[in-house]
Coordinates of C-alpha atoms in Angstrom, one line a residue:
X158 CA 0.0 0.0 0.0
X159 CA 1.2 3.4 -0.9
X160 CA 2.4 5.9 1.7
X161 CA 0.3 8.8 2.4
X162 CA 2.7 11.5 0.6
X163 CA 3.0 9.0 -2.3
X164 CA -0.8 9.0 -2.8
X165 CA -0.9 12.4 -2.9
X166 CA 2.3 12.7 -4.8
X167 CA 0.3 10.5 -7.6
X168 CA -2.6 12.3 -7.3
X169 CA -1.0 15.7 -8.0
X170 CA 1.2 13.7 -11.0
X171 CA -2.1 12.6 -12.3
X172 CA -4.5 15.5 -12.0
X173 CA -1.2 17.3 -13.9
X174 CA -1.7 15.1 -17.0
X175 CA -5.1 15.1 -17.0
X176 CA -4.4 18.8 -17.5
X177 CA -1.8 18.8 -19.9
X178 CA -4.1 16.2 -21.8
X179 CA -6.4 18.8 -22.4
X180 CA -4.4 21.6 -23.1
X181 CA -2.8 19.5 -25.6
X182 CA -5.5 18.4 -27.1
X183 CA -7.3 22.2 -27.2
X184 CA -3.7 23.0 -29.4
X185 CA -4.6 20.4 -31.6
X186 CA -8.2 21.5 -32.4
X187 CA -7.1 24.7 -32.9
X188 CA -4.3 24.1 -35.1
X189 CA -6.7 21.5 -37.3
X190 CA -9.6 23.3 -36.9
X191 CA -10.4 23.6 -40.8
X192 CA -9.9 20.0 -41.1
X193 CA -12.3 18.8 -38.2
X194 CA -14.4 21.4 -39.2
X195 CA -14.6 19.6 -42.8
X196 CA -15.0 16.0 -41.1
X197 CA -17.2 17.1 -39.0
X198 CA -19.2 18.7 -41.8
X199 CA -19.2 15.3 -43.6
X200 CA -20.3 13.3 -41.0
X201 CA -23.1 10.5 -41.1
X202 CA -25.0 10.7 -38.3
X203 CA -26.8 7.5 -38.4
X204 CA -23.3 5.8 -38.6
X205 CA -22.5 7.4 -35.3
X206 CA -26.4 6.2 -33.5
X207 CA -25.4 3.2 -34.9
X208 CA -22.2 2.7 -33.4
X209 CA -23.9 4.5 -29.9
X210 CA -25.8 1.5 -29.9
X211 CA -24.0 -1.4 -31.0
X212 CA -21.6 0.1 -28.0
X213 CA -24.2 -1.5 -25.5
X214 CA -22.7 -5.3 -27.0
X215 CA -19.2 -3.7 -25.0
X216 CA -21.3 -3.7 -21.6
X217 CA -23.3 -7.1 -22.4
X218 CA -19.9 -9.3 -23.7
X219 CA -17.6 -7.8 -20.5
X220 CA -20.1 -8.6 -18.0
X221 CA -20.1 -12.3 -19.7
X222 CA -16.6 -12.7 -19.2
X223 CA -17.1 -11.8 -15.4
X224 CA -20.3 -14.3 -15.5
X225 CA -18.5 -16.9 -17.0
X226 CA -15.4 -16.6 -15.0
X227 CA -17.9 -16.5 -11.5
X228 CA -19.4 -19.7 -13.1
X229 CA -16.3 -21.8 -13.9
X230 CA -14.8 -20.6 -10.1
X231 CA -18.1 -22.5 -8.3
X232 CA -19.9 -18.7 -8.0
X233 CA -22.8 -18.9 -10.6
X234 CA -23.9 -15.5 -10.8
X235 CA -27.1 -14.4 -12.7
X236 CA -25.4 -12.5 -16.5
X237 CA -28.6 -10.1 -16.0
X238 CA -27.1 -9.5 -12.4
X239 CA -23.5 -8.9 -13.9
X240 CA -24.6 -6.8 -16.5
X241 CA -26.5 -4.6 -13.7
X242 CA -23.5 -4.0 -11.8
X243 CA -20.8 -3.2 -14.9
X244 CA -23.1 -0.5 -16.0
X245 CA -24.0 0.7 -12.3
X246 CA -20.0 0.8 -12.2
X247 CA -19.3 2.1 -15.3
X248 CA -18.8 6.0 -13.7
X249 CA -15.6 3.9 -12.2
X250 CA -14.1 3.8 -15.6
X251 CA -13.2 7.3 -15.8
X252 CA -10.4 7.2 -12.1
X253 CA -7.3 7.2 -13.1
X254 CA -5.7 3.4 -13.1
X255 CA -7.3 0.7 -14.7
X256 CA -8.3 -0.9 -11.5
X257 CA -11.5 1.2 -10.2
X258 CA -13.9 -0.1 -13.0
X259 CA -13.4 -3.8 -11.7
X260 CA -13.4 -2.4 -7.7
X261 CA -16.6 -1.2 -8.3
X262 CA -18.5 -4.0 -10.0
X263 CA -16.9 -6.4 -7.7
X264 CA -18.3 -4.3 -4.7
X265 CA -21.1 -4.2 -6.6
X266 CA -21.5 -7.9 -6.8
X267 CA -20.3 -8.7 -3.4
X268 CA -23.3 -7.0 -2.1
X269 CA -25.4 -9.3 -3.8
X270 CA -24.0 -12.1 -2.1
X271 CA -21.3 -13.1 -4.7
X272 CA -18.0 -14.5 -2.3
X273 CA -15.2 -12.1 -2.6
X274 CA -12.7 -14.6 -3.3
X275 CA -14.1 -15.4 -6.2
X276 CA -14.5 -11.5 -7.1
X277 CA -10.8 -11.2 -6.4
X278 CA -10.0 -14.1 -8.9
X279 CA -12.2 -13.0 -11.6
X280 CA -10.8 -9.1 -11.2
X281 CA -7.3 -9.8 -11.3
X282 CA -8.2 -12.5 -14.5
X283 CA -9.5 -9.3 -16.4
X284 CA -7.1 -7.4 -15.5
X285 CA -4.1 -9.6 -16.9
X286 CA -5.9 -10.9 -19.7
X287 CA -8.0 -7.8 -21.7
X288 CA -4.6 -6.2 -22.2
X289 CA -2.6 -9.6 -23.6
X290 CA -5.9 -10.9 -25.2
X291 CA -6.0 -7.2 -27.1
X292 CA -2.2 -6.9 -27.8
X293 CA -1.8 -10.2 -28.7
X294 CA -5.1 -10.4 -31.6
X295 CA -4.4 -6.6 -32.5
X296 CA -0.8 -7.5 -33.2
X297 CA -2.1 -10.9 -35.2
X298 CA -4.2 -8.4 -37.2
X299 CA -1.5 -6.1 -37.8
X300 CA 0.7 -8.5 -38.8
X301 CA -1.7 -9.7 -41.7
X302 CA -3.0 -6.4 -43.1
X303 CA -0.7 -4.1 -46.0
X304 CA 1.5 -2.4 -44.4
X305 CA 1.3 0.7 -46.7
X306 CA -1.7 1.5 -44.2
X307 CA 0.5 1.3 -41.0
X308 CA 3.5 3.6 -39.7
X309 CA 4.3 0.3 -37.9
X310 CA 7.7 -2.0 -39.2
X311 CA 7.0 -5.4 -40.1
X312 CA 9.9 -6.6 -37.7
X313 CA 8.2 -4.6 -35.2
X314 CA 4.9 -5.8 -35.6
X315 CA 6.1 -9.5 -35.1
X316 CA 8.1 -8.8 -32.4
X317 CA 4.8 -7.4 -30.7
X318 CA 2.9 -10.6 -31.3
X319 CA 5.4 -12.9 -30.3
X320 CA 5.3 -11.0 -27.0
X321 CA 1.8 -11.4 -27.3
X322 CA 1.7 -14.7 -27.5
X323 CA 4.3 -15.5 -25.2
X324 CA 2.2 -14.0 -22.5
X325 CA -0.7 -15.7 -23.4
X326 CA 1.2 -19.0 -22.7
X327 CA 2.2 -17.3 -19.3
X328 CA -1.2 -16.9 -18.8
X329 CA -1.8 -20.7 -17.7
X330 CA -4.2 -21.8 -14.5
X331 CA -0.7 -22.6 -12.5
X332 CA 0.8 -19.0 -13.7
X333 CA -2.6 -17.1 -13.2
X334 CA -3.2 -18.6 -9.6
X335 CA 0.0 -17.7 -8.2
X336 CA -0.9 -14.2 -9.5
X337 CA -4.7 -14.3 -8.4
X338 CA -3.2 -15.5 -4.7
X339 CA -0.3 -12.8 -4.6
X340 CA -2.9 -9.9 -5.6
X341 CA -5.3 -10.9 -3.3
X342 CA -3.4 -11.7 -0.7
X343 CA -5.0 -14.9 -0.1
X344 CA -4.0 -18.8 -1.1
X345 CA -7.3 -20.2 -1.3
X346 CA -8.4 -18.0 -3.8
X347 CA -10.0 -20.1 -6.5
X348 CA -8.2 -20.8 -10.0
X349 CA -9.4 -21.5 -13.3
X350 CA -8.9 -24.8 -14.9
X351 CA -8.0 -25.3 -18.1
X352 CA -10.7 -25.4 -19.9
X353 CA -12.2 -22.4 -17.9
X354 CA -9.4 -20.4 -18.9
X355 CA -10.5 -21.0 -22.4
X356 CA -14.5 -19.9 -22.1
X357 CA -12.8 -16.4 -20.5
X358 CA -10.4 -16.4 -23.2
X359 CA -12.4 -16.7 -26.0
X360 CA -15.5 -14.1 -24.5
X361 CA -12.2 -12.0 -23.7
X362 CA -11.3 -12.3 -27.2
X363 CA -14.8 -11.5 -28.4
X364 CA -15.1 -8.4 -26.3
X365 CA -11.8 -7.0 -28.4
X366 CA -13.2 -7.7 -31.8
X367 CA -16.7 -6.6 -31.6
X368 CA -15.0 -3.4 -29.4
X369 CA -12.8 -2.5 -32.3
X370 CA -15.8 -3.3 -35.1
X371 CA -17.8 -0.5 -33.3
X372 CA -14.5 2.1 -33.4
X373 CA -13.9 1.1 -36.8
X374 CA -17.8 1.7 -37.3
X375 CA -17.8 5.4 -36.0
X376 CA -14.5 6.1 -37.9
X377 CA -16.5 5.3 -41.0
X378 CA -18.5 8.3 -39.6
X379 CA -15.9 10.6 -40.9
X380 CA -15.3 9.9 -44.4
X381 CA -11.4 10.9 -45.1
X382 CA -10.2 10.1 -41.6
X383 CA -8.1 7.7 -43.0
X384 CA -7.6 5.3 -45.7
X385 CA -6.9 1.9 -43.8
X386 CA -9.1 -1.1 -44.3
X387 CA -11.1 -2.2 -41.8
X388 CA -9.0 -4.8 -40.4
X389 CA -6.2 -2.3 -40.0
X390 CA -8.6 0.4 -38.6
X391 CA -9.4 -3.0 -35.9
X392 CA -5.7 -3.8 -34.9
X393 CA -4.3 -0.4 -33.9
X394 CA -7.7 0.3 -31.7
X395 CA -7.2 -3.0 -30.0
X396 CA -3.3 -2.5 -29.8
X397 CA -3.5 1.1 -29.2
X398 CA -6.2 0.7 -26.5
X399 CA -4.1 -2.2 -25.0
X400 CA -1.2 0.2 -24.4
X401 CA -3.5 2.8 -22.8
X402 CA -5.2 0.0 -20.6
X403 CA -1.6 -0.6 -19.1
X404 CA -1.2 3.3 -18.3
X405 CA -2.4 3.3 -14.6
X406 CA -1.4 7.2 -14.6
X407 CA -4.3 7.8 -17.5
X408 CA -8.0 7.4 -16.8
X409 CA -9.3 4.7 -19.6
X410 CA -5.4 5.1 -21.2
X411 CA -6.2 8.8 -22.2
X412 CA -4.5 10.4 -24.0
X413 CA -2.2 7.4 -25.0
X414 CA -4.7 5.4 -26.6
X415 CA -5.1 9.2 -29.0
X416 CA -1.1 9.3 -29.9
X417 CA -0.4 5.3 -30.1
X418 CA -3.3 4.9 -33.1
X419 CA -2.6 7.9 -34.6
X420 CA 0.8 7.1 -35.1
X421 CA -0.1 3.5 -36.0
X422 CA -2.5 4.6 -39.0
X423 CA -2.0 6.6 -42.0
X424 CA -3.6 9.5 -42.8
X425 CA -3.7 13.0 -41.2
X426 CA -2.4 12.0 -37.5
X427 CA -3.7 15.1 -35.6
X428 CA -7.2 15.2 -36.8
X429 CA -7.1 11.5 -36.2
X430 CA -6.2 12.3 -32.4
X431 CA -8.7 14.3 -32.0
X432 CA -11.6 12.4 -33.5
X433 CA -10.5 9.2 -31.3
X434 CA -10.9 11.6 -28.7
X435 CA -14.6 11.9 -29.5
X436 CA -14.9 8.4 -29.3
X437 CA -14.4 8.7 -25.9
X438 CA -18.0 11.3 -26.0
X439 CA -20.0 8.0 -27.5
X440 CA -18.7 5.6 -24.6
X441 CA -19.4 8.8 -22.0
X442 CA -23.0 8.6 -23.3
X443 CA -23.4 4.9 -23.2
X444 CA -22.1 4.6 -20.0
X445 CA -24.4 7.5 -18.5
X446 CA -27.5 6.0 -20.0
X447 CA -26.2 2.9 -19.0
X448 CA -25.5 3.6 -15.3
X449 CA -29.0 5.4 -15.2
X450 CA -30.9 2.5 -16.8
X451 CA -29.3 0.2 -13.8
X452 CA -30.9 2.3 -11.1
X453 CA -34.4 2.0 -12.8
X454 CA -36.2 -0.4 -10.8
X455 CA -37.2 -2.3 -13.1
X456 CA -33.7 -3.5 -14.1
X457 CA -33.6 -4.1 -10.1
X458 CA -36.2 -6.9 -10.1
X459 CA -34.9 -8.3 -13.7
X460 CA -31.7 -8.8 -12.3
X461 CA -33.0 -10.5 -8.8
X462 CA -35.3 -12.6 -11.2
X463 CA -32.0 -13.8 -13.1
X464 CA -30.1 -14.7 -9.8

């Protein structure tokens, strides 16, 4: 546990770079302000309720890698129930640290009876494996799409997958338990088995692509933000967003997940900051309509009807 002086040393450090983040990022507007203006013109907005929307599938596929985790540890938890408390917590996203989105669905859930051991377990599973699962399939993509659309080596992008994968094969039950254990400071915390490790990997897996097809879908929003494919578009949001997932200093990786794509992707890099940036306004929507909808009462008895 941090000392007193170095919480509020990291505090000050953090609340200093969420400031320079938007002083930075008020330059940039400025300075492409007839560009955005022009993308902005040529927007589709049915592309962008569109991808509002198909957002929600982020909320319903995380909450079934927590369900599905709770299930293979011996906690069967109701996924109505789970998806209840992920968009209840989803205000949590926005702390700096990657941590306080899964503190708060797991208080969440412990209230409802759900064994904090098990919380613990399924916690520190997400937080190891969204940011291997994402580097590791956004590197694979990379890897296969022309690399006339990337600013990205070849050599480089191999080198990032084979780290990729080698952590996924660090990431076995025997590996992930000591981890679980050391985290949570406890030795009986339950591990996966083998083939529960799989189910979370592949709804872990899932998560990243439909996440990147709905950031590739409100890019297509903007016609002439850039001239990658699809698949390219896919790989540096889930590589890009990997690398801000593992900046504990940046609420939700802000600010890195901006520079990392734009300087993945061809094609104007500043407006391309910025309109990632306004990606972040779609998911700030979805999470405040989601996070009312889970206070509705009627989402209170669906979700003690699932349990």
């Amino acid at each position: 546990m941090a000392s007193p002086s170095r919480a509020r040393l990291l505090t000050v450090a953090r609340r200093a770079y969420g400031l320079l983040i938007v002083v930075v990022l008020v330059i940039v507007v400025i300075r492409t302000k007839d560009d955005l203006r022009r993308l902005v013109a040529e927007a589709r907005p049915g592309l962008l309720l569109l991808c509002l929307l198909a957002s929600f599938g982020q909320v319903a596929l995380t909450s079934s890698v927590w369900s599905t985790g709770l299930r293979r540890l011996g906690a069967p938890v109701g996924w109505r129930t789970v998806v209840q408390a992920t968009a209840a917590a989803a205000p949590s996203r926005y702390l700096p640290g990657s941590i306080w989105y899964a503190v708060s669905r797991a208080a969440t859930l412990r209230r409802r009876g759900v064994p904090a051991r098990h919380l613990a377990a399924v916690a520190t599973l997400e937080t190891v494996l969204v940011p291997v699962v994402g580097l590791a399939l956004g590197s694979l993509l990379l890897v296969v799409t022309d690399p006339a659309e990337l600013r990205l080596s070849r050599g480089l992008t191999l080198g990032l997958l084979a780290v990729g994968v080698l952590l996924l094969g660090l990431a076995s039950p025997p590996v992930l338990g000591r981890l679980v254990a050391l985290r949570a400071g406890d030795r009986e915390v339950p591990v996966l088995d083998w083939p529960g490790l799989v189910a979370v990997l592949g709804r872990v897996a899932v998560f990243w692509l439909w996440s990147a097809g709905v950031f590739a879908l409100y890019l297509a929003a903007f016609p002439g933000a850039t001239r990658a494919a699809v698949p390219t578009v896919m790989a540096a949001y889930m590589l890009a967003w990997g690398v801000g997932w593992l900046a504990i200093f940046a609420p939700q990786g802000a600010g890195v997940f901006e520079v990392v794509l734009a300087a993945l992707l061809v094609g104007g890099a500043d407006d391309l900051a910025v309109l990632a940036a306004g990606y972040r306004a779609v998911i700030l929507v979805r999470d405040l309509l989601g996070a009312a909808a889970a206070k509705l009462p009627q989402a209170e008895r669906m979700a003690h009807i699932s349990r």
